[in-house]
Amino acid sequence: MNDLLGHELRKALSDPSNYGSGSRKNEQAGAAAAATGDLFDDWVNEVEPHGMVSTKEAKKEYLLTTADLATLSYESYGGGIGCGPPTKCYVHKDLVKTSVRKHGRAGVVKKLEARHKREEKKRMKEEQAEQARKRLKTITNTSADGAAAATAATKTASASDTQDIKNLRKGLLKMVKRNMGFQMSGAPKNWRIEVPGTSKATFAALVGRPTDVDLDSFVKKGAYYTEQYEASKLFGTYEAQLIKDFNREGVRQEIGSTVSVRYKPSSMELSVSGHAELLGW
């Protein structure tokens, strides 16, 4: 193990008691894991031993739970009035040691391999979607006299918004402003709205790809398509109109510059979520 990990971490990684019961089974698992040792070593050495990691990343990257983290020391950063609670950060080498003790080296490797496969599958989907976007752009830019443009014209509506889409954008903005407010700490709360009965064509048009009614250029994760999109474009308005006044509190909030648009075609459910930022008068 890399000397930078320190004496305690090397001891934890080499101690058979940290890898579950059954020495023969552990030896076999360790031998299998050796074939993918690079994944494990990269995971261990990705952050400096004393580097700090947020709670969210600690759970995700080190395969731990809230209960696991409760046993570790941490440092708090940020927070305060109007800024929400402080962020807890943990030491990388402590997270690695805790993860190995919980799952065993072979268990960690198995989970890293599964994650790697998921990421590769996601990468392939993104490449396929990118190719579809390039084909879509080529078709859209083809002369109106060309066969490709004729195909695009019969497949969907024009690239400009229909009146229904324009009205929907305005309606979404009104719904968002009604959902804006404050957390108990005084910070702006995150908001989320839902629009049932949304077609694929409507979703595609809302995020600027009206010619892709089959959603070929989007990446699907599980049952959902999720796009990060500019708020001003989604709501079809200027940034100045993304502001809501809270006269009683004496502040204003502005919708964040990027929103998350999520669509589930099987149930035709559309949701939009995002955050807001405090502004002075």
CSV table of N, CA and C in Angstrom, one decimal, residues 115-255:
chain,number,residue,atom,x,y,z
A,115,ARG,N,-19.6,-0.3,-10.0
A,115,ARG,CA,-19.8,1.1,-10.3
A,115,ARG,C,-19.1,1.4,-11.7
A,116,HIS,N,-17.9,0.8,-11.9
A,116,HIS,CA,-17.2,1.0,-13.2
A,116,HIS,C,-18.0,0.6,-14.4
A,117,LYS,N,-18.7,-0.6,-14.2
A,117,LYS,CA,-19.5,-1.1,-15.3
A,117,LYS,C,-20.7,-0.1,-15.6
A,118,ARG,N,-21.3,0.4,-14.5
A,118,ARG,CA,-22.4,1.3,-14.7
A,118,ARG,C,-21.9,2.6,-15.4
A,119,GLU,N,-20.8,3.1,-15.0
A,119,GLU,CA,-20.2,4.3,-15.6
A,119,GLU,C,-19.9,4.1,-17.1
A,120,GLU,N,-19.4,2.9,-17.4
A,120,GLU,CA,-19.1,2.6,-18.8
A,120,GLU,C,-20.4,2.5,-19.6
A,121,LYS,N,-21.4,1.9,-19.0
A,121,LYS,CA,-22.7,1.8,-19.7
A,121,LYS,C,-23.3,3.2,-19.9
A,122,LYS,N,-23.2,4.1,-18.9
A,122,LYS,CA,-23.6,5.4,-19.0
A,122,LYS,C,-22.9,6.2,-20.1
A,123,ARG,N,-21.5,6.0,-20.1
A,123,ARG,CA,-20.7,6.6,-21.1
A,123,ARG,C,-21.1,6.2,-22.6
A,124,MET,N,-21.4,4.9,-22.8
A,124,MET,CA,-21.9,4.5,-24.1
A,124,MET,C,-23.2,5.1,-24.4
A,125,LYS,N,-24.1,5.2,-23.5
A,125,LYS,CA,-25.4,5.9,-23.8
A,125,LYS,C,-25.2,7.3,-24.1
A,126,GLU,N,-24.3,8.0,-23.4
A,126,GLU,CA,-24.0,9.4,-23.7
A,126,GLU,C,-23.4,9.6,-25.1
A,127,GLU,N,-22.5,8.6,-25.5
A,127,GLU,CA,-22.0,8.7,-26.8
A,127,GLU,C,-23.0,8.5,-27.9
A,128,GLN,N,-23.9,7.5,-27.7
A,128,GLN,CA,-25.0,7.3,-28.6
A,128,GLN,C,-25.9,8.5,-28.7
A,129,ALA,N,-26.2,9.1,-27.6
A,129,ALA,CA,-27.0,10.3,-27.6
A,129,ALA,C,-26.3,11.5,-28.3
A,130,GLU,N,-25.0,11.6,-28.1
A,130,GLU,CA,-24.3,12.7,-28.8
A,130,GLU,C,-24.3,12.5,-30.3
A,131,GLN,N,-24.2,11.2,-30.7
A,131,GLN,CA,-24.2,11.0,-32.2
A,131,GLN,C,-25.6,11.3,-32.7
A,132,ALA,N,-26.6,11.0,-31.9
A,132,ALA,CA,-28.0,11.3,-32.3
A,132,ALA,C,-28.2,12.9,-32.4
A,133,ARG,N,-27.6,13.6,-31.5
A,133,ARG,CA,-27.7,15.1,-31.5
A,133,ARG,C,-27.0,15.6,-32.7
A,134,LYS,N,-25.9,15.0,-33.1
A,134,LYS,CA,-25.2,15.5,-34.3
A,134,LYS,C,-26.0,15.2,-35.6
A,135,ARG,N,-26.6,14.0,-35.6
A,135,ARG,CA,-27.5,13.7,-36.8
A,135,ARG,C,-28.7,14.7,-36.8
A,136,LEU,N,-29.2,15.0,-35.6
A,136,LEU,CA,-30.3,15.9,-35.6
A,136,LEU,C,-30.0,17.3,-36.0
A,137,LYS,N,-28.8,17.7,-35.6
A,137,LYS,CA,-28.3,19.1,-36.1
A,137,LYS,C,-28.1,19.1,-37.6
A,138,THR,N,-27.6,18.0,-38.1
A,138,THR,CA,-27.3,17.9,-39.6
A,138,THR,C,-28.6,18.0,-40.3
A,139,ILE,N,-29.6,17.3,-39.8
A,139,ILE,CA,-30.9,17.3,-40.5
A,139,ILE,C,-31.6,18.7,-40.4
A,140,THR,N,-31.5,19.3,-39.2
A,140,THR,CA,-32.1,20.6,-39.0
A,140,THR,C,-31.4,21.7,-39.9
A,141,ASN,N,-30.1,21.5,-40.1
A,141,ASN,CA,-29.4,22.5,-40.9
A,141,ASN,C,-29.4,22.3,-42.4
A,142,THR,N,-30.0,21.2,-42.8
A,142,THR,CA,-30.0,20.9,-44.2
A,142,THR,C,-31.0,21.8,-45.0
A,143,SER,N,-30.8,22.1,-46.2
A,143,SER,CA,-31.6,23.0,-46.9
A,143,SER,C,-33.1,22.5,-47.0
A,144,ALA,N,-34.0,23.4,-46.9
A,144,ALA,CA,-35.4,23.0,-46.9
A,144,ALA,C,-35.8,22.2,-48.2
A,145,ASP,N,-35.0,22.3,-49.2
A,145,ASP,CA,-35.3,21.5,-50.4
A,145,ASP,C,-34.7,20.1,-50.4
A,146,GLY,N,-33.9,19.8,-49.3
A,146,GLY,CA,-33.3,18.5,-49.2
A,146,GLY,C,-34.3,17.5,-48.6
A,147,ALA,N,-34.0,16.2,-48.9
A,147,ALA,CA,-34.8,15.1,-48.4
A,147,ALA,C,-34.8,15.0,-46.9
A,148,ALA,N,-33.6,15.3,-46.3
A,148,ALA,CA,-33.5,15.2,-44.9
A,148,ALA,C,-34.3,16.2,-44.2
A,149,ALA,N,-34.4,17.4,-44.7
A,149,ALA,CA,-35.2,18.4,-44.1
A,149,ALA,C,-36.7,18.1,-44.2
A,150,ALA,N,-37.0,17.5,-45.3
A,150,ALA,CA,-38.4,17.0,-45.5
A,150,ALA,C,-38.8,16.0,-44.5
A,151,THR,N,-37.8,15.1,-44.2
A,151,THR,CA,-38.1,14.0,-43.2
A,151,THR,C,-38.3,14.7,-41.8
A,152,ALA,N,-37.4,15.6,-41.5
A,152,ALA,CA,-37.6,16.3,-40.2
A,152,ALA,C,-38.9,17.0,-40.1
A,153,ALA,N,-39.3,17.7,-41.2
A,153,ALA,CA,-40.6,18.4,-41.1
A,153,ALA,C,-41.8,17.5,-40.9
A,154,THR,N,-41.7,16.3,-41.4
A,154,THR,CA,-42.9,15.4,-41.2
A,154,THR,C,-42.8,14.8,-39.9
A,155,LYS,N,-41.6,14.8,-39.3
A,155,LYS,CA,-41.5,14.1,-38.0
A,155,LYS,C,-42.0,14.9,-36.8
A,156,THR,N,-41.8,16.2,-36.9
A,156,THR,CA,-42.2,17.0,-35.7
A,156,THR,C,-42.5,18.4,-36.2
A,157,ALA,N,-42.8,19.3,-35.2
A,157,ALA,CA,-43.1,20.7,-35.5
A,157,ALA,C,-41.8,21.4,-35.8
A,158,SER,N,-42.0,22.7,-36.2
A,158,SER,CA,-40.8,23.5,-36.5
A,158,SER,C,-40.0,23.8,-35.2
A,159,ALA,N,-38.7,24.3,-35.5
A,159,ALA,CA,-37.8,24.5,-34.3
A,159,ALA,C,-38.3,25.6,-33.4
A,160,SER,N,-39.1,26.5,-33.9
A,160,SER,CA,-39.6,27.6,-33.0
A,160,SER,C,-40.8,27.1,-32.2
A,161,ASP,N,-40.9,27.8,-31.0
A,161,ASP,CA,-42.0,27.3,-30.1
A,161,ASP,C,-43.4,27.5,-30.7
A,162,THR,N,-44.2,26.6,-30.5
A,162,THR,CA,-45.7,26.8,-30.8
A,162,THR,C,-46.3,27.6,-29.7
A,163,GLN,N,-47.5,28.1,-29.9
A,163,GLN,CA,-48.1,28.9,-28.9
A,163,GLN,C,-48.3,28.1,-27.6
A,164,ASP,N,-48.7,26.8,-27.8
A,164,ASP,CA,-48.9,26.0,-26.6
A,164,ASP,C,-47.6,25.9,-25.7
A,165,ILE,N,-46.5,25.7,-26.4
A,165,ILE,CA,-45.2,25.7,-25.6
A,165,ILE,C,-44.9,27.0,-25.0
A,166,LYS,N,-45.1,28.1,-25.6
A,166,LYS,CA,-44.9,29.4,-25.0
A,166,LYS,C,-45.8,29.6,-23.8
A,167,ASN,N,-47.0,29.2,-23.9
A,167,ASN,CA,-47.9,29.3,-22.8
A,167,ASN,C,-47.5,28.4,-21.6
A,168,LEU,N,-47.0,27.2,-22.0
A,168,LEU,CA,-46.5,26.2,-21.0
A,168,LEU,C,-45.3,26.8,-20.2
A,169,ARG,N,-44.4,27.4,-20.9
A,169,ARG,CA,-43.2,28.0,-20.3
A,169,ARG,C,-43.7,29.1,-19.3
A,170,LYS,N,-44.6,29.9,-19.7
A,170,LYS,CA,-45.1,31.0,-18.7
A,170,LYS,C,-45.8,30.3,-17.5
A,171,GLY,N,-46.5,29.3,-17.8
A,171,GLY,CA,-47.2,28.6,-16.7
A,171,GLY,C,-46.2,28.0,-15.7
A,172,LEU,N,-45.1,27.4,-16.2
A,172,LEU,CA,-44.1,26.8,-15.4
A,172,LEU,C,-43.5,27.8,-14.5
A,173,LEU,N,-43.2,29.0,-15.0
A,173,LEU,CA,-42.6,30.1,-14.2
A,173,LEU,C,-43.5,30.5,-13.1
A,174,LYS,N,-44.8,30.6,-13.4
A,174,LYS,CA,-45.7,31.0,-12.3
A,174,LYS,C,-45.8,30.0,-11.2
A,175,MET,N,-45.7,28.7,-11.6
A,175,MET,CA,-45.8,27.6,-10.6
A,175,MET,C,-44.5,27.6,-9.7
A,176,VAL,N,-43.4,27.9,-10.4
A,176,VAL,CA,-42.1,27.9,-9.6
A,176,VAL,C,-42.2,29.0,-8.6
A,177,LYS,N,-42.6,30.2,-9.0
A,177,LYS,CA,-42.6,31.4,-8.1
A,177,LYS,C,-43.5,31.1,-6.9
A,178,ARG,N,-44.6,30.4,-7.1
A,178,ARG,CA,-45.5,30.1,-6.0
A,178,ARG,C,-44.9,29.1,-5.1
A,179,ASN,N,-43.9,28.3,-5.5
A,179,ASN,CA,-43.3,27.4,-4.7
A,179,ASN,C,-42.0,27.9,-4.0
A,180,MET,N,-41.6,29.1,-4.3
A,180,MET,CA,-40.4,29.6,-3.7
A,180,MET,C,-40.7,30.1,-2.3
A,181,GLY,N,-39.7,30.0,-1.4
A,181,GLY,CA,-39.9,30.3,0.0
A,181,GLY,C,-38.6,30.2,0.7
A,182,PHE,N,-38.7,30.0,2.1
A,182,PHE,CA,-37.5,30.0,2.9
A,182,PHE,C,-37.5,28.7,3.8
A,183,GLN,N,-36.2,28.3,4.1
A,183,GLN,CA,-36.0,27.2,5.1
A,183,GLN,C,-36.1,27.8,6.4
A,184,MET,N,-36.1,27.0,7.5
A,184,MET,CA,-36.1,27.4,8.8
A,184,MET,C,-34.9,28.3,9.2
A,185,SER,N,-33.8,28.0,8.5
A,185,SER,CA,-32.6,28.8,8.7
A,185,SER,C,-32.6,30.2,8.1
A,186,GLY,N,-33.6,30.4,7.2
A,186,GLY,CA,-33.7,31.7,6.5
A,186,GLY,C,-33.1,31.6,5.1
A,187,ALA,N,-32.5,30.5,4.8
A,187,ALA,CA,-32.0,30.4,3.4
A,187,ALA,C,-33.1,30.1,2.4
A,188,PRO,N,-33.0,30.4,1.2
A,188,PRO,CA,-34.0,30.0,0.2
A,188,PRO,C,-34.2,28.5,0.1
A,189,LYS,N,-35.4,28.1,0.1
A,189,LYS,CA,-35.6,26.6,0.0
A,189,LYS,C,-35.5,26.2,-1.5
A,190,ASN,N,-35.2,24.9,-1.7
A,190,ASN,CA,-35.2,24.3,-3.0
A,190,ASN,C,-36.7,24.1,-3.4
A,191,TRP,N,-37.0,24.2,-4.7
A,191,TRP,CA,-38.3,24.1,-5.2
A,191,TRP,C,-38.4,23.0,-6.2
A,192,ARG,N,-39.7,22.5,-6.4
A,192,ARG,CA,-39.9,21.4,-7.3
A,192,ARG,C,-41.4,21.5,-7.7
A,193,ILE,N,-41.6,21.4,-9.1
A,193,ILE,CA,-43.0,21.4,-9.6
A,193,ILE,C,-43.2,20.2,-10.5
A,194,GLU,N,-44.4,19.7,-10.7
A,194,GLU,CA,-44.8,18.6,-11.5
A,194,GLU,C,-45.8,18.9,-12.5
A,195,VAL,N,-45.7,18.4,-13.7
A,195,VAL,CA,-46.7,18.6,-14.7
A,195,VAL,C,-47.1,17.2,-15.3
A,196,PRO,N,-48.2,16.7,-14.9
A,196,PRO,CA,-48.6,15.4,-15.4
A,196,PRO,C,-49.1,15.4,-16.9
A,197,GLY,N,-49.2,14.3,-17.5
A,197,GLY,CA,-49.7,14.2,-18.9
A,197,GLY,C,-48.9,15.0,-19.9
A,198,THR,N,-47.6,14.9,-19.8
A,198,THR,CA,-46.7,15.6,-20.7
A,198,THR,C,-46.2,14.6,-21.8
A,199,SER,N,-46.3,15.0,-23.0
A,199,SER,CA,-45.9,14.1,-24.1
A,199,SER,C,-44.4,14.2,-24.4
A,200,LYS,N,-43.8,13.2,-25.1
A,200,LYS,CA,-42.4,13.2,-25.4
A,200,LYS,C,-42.1,14.5,-26.2
A,201,ALA,N,-42.9,14.8,-27.2
A,201,ALA,CA,-42.7,16.0,-28.0
A,201,ALA,C,-42.7,17.3,-27.2
A,202,THR,N,-43.5,17.4,-26.2
A,202,THR,CA,-43.5,18.6,-25.4
A,202,THR,C,-42.2,18.7,-24.6
A,203,PHE,N,-41.8,17.5,-24.0
A,203,PHE,CA,-40.5,17.5,-23.2
A,203,PHE,C,-39.4,18.0,-24.1
A,204,ALA,N,-39.3,17.4,-25.3
A,204,ALA,CA,-38.2,17.7,-26.2
A,204,ALA,C,-38.2,19.2,-26.6
A,205,ALA,N,-39.4,19.7,-26.8
A,205,ALA,CA,-39.5,21.2,-27.2
A,205,ALA,C,-39.1,22.1,-26.1
A,206,LEU,N,-39.5,21.7,-24.8
A,206,LEU,CA,-39.2,22.5,-23.7
A,206,LEU,C,-37.7,22.7,-23.5
A,207,VAL,N,-36.9,21.6,-23.8
A,207,VAL,CA,-35.4,21.7,-23.6
A,207,VAL,C,-34.7,21.9,-24.9
A,208,GLY,N,-35.4,22.5,-25.9
A,208,GLY,CA,-34.7,23.0,-27.1
A,208,GLY,C,-34.4,22.0,-28.2
A,209,ARG,N,-35.1,20.9,-28.2
A,209,ARG,CA,-34.9,19.9,-29.3
A,209,ARG,C,-36.2,19.5,-29.8
A,210,PRO,N,-37.0,20.4,-30.4
A,210,PRO,CA,-38.4,20.0,-30.8
A,210,PRO,C,-38.4,19.0,-31.9
A,211,THR,N,-37.3,18.8,-32.7
A,211,THR,CA,-37.3,17.8,-33.8
A,211,THR,C,-37.1,16.4,-33.3
A,212,ASP,N,-36.7,16.2,-32.0
A,212,ASP,CA,-36.4,14.9,-31.5
A,212,ASP,C,-37.5,14.3,-30.7
A,213,VAL,N,-38.6,14.1,-31.4
A,213,VAL,CA,-39.8,13.6,-30.7
A,213,VAL,C,-39.7,12.2,-30.1
A,214,ASP,N,-38.7,11.4,-30.6
A,214,ASP,CA,-38.5,10.1,-30.1
A,214,ASP,C,-37.4,10.1,-29.0
A,215,LEU,N,-36.8,11.2,-28.7
A,215,LEU,CA,-35.9,11.4,-27.6
A,215,LEU,C,-34.6,10.6,-27.9
A,216,ASP,N,-34.2,10.4,-29.1
A,216,ASP,CA,-33.0,9.7,-29.4
A,216,ASP,C,-31.7,10.4,-29.0
A,217,SER,N,-31.8,11.7,-28.9
A,217,SER,CA,-30.6,12.4,-28.5
A,217,SER,C,-30.5,12.7,-27.0
A,218,PHE,N,-31.4,12.1,-26.2
A,218,PHE,CA,-31.3,12.2,-24.8
A,218,PHE,C,-30.8,10.9,-24.1
A,219,VAL,N,-30.2,11.0,-23.0
A,219,VAL,CA,-29.7,9.9,-22.2
A,219,VAL,C,-30.7,9.5,-21.2
A,220,LYS,N,-31.2,8.2,-21.2
A,220,LYS,CA,-32.1,7.7,-20.3
A,220,LYS,C,-31.4,7.0,-19.1
A,221,LYS,N,-31.7,7.3,-17.9
A,221,LYS,CA,-31.2,6.7,-16.7
A,221,LYS,C,-32.3,6.0,-16.0
A,222,GLY,N,-32.4,4.7,-16.0
A,222,GLY,CA,-33.5,4.0,-15.4
A,222,GLY,C,-34.8,4.4,-16.2
A,223,ALA,N,-35.8,4.9,-15.5
A,223,ALA,CA,-37.1,5.2,-16.1
A,223,ALA,C,-37.1,6.6,-16.6
A,224,TYR,N,-36.1,7.4,-16.3
A,224,TYR,CA,-36.2,8.9,-16.5
A,224,TYR,C,-35.2,9.4,-17.5
A,225,TYR,N,-35.5,10.5,-18.1
A,225,TYR,CA,-34.6,11.4,-18.8
A,225,TYR,C,-34.4,12.6,-18.0
A,226,THR,N,-33.2,13.0,-17.8
A,226,THR,CA,-32.9,14.2,-16.9
A,226,THR,C,-32.0,15.1,-17.7
A,227,GLU,N,-32.4,16.4,-17.8
A,227,GLU,CA,-31.6,17.4,-18.5
A,227,GLU,C,-31.3,18.6,-17.5
A,228,GLN,N,-30.1,19.1,-17.5
A,228,GLN,CA,-29.8,20.4,-16.8
A,228,GLN,C,-29.9,21.5,-17.9
A,229,TYR,N,-30.8,22.4,-17.6
A,229,TYR,CA,-31.1,23.4,-18.7
A,229,TYR,C,-31.1,24.8,-18.1
A,230,GLU,N,-30.8,25.8,-19.0
A,230,GLU,CA,-30.8,27.2,-18.5
A,230,GLU,C,-32.2,27.6,-18.2
A,231,ALA,N,-32.3,28.2,-17.0
A,231,ALA,CA,-33.6,28.6,-16.5
A,231,ALA,C,-34.3,29.6,-17.4
A,232,SER,N,-33.5,30.6,-17.9
A,232,SER,CA,-34.1,31.7,-18.8
A,232,SER,C,-34.7,31.0,-20.0
A,233,LYS,N,-34.0,30.0,-20.6
A,233,LYS,CA,-34.5,29.4,-21.8
A,233,LYS,C,-35.7,28.5,-21.5
A,234,LEU,N,-35.7,27.8,-20.4
A,234,LEU,CA,-36.8,26.9,-20.1
A,234,LEU,C,-38.1,27.7,-19.9
A,235,PHE,N,-38.0,28.9,-19.2
A,235,PHE,CA,-39.2,29.7,-18.9
A,235,PHE,C,-39.4,30.7,-20.0
A,236,GLY,N,-38.6,30.8,-21.0
A,236,GLY,CA,-38.8,31.7,-22.1
A,236,GLY,C,-38.8,33.1,-21.8
A,237,THR,N,-37.9,33.5,-20.9
A,237,THR,CA,-38.0,34.9,-20.4
A,237,THR,C,-36.6,35.4,-20.1
A,238,TYR,N,-36.5,36.7,-19.7
A,238,TYR,CA,-35.2,37.3,-19.4
A,238,TYR,C,-34.9,37.0,-17.9
A,239,GLU,N,-33.6,37.1,-17.6
A,239,GLU,CA,-33.2,36.8,-16.2
A,239,GLU,C,-33.9,37.7,-15.2
A,240,ALA,N,-34.2,39.0,-15.6
A,240,ALA,CA,-34.8,39.9,-14.6
A,240,ALA,C,-36.2,39.4,-14.2
A,241,GLN,N,-36.9,38.6,-15.0
A,241,GLN,CA,-38.2,38.1,-14.7
A,241,GLN,C,-38.1,36.8,-13.9
A,242,LEU,N,-36.9,36.3,-13.5
A,242,LEU,CA,-36.7,35.1,-12.7
A,242,LEU,C,-36.7,35.5,-11.2
A,243,ILE,N,-36.9,36.8,-10.9
A,243,ILE,CA,-36.8,37.3,-9.5
A,243,ILE,C,-38.2,37.4,-8.9
A,244,LYS,N,-38.3,37.0,-7.6
A,244,LYS,CA,-39.5,37.2,-6.9
A,244,LYS,C,-39.2,38.0,-5.6
A,245,ASP,N,-40.1,39.0,-5.4
A,245,ASP,CA,-39.9,39.9,-4.3
A,245,ASP,C,-40.6,39.3,-3.0
A,246,PHE,N,-40.0,39.4,-1.9
A,246,PHE,CA,-40.6,39.0,-0.6
A,246,PHE,C,-40.6,40.3,0.2
A,247,ASN,N,-41.6,41.1,0.1
A,247,ASN,CA,-41.7,42.4,0.7
A,247,ASN,C,-41.6,42.3,2.2
A,248,ARG,N,-42.3,41.3,2.8
A,248,ARG,CA,-42.4,41.3,4.3
A,248,ARG,C,-41.0,41.0,4.9
A,249,GLU,N,-40.2,40.1,4.2
A,249,GLU,CA,-38.9,39.7,4.6
A,249,GLU,C,-37.9,40.8,4.2
A,250,GLY,N,-38.2,41.6,3.3
A,250,GLY,CA,-37.3,42.7,2.8
A,250,GLY,C,-36.2,42.2,1.9
A,251,VAL,N,-36.4,41.0,1.2
A,251,VAL,CA,-35.4,40.5,0.4
A,251,VAL,C,-36.1,40.0,-0.9
A,252,ARG,N,-35.2,39.7,-1.9
A,252,ARG,CA,-35.7,39.1,-3.2
A,252,ARG,C,-34.9,37.8,-3.4
A,253,GLN,N,-35.6,36.9,-4.1
A,253,GLN,CA,-34.9,35.7,-4.5
A,253,GLN,C,-34.9,35.6,-6.0
A,254,GLU,N,-33.8,35.0,-6.6
A,254,GLU,CA,-33.7,34.8,-8.0
A,254,GLU,C,-33.6,33.3,-8.3
A,255,ILE,N,-34.3,32.8,-9.2
A,255,ILE,CA,-34.2,31.4,-9.6
A,255,ILE,C,-32.8,31.1,-10.1
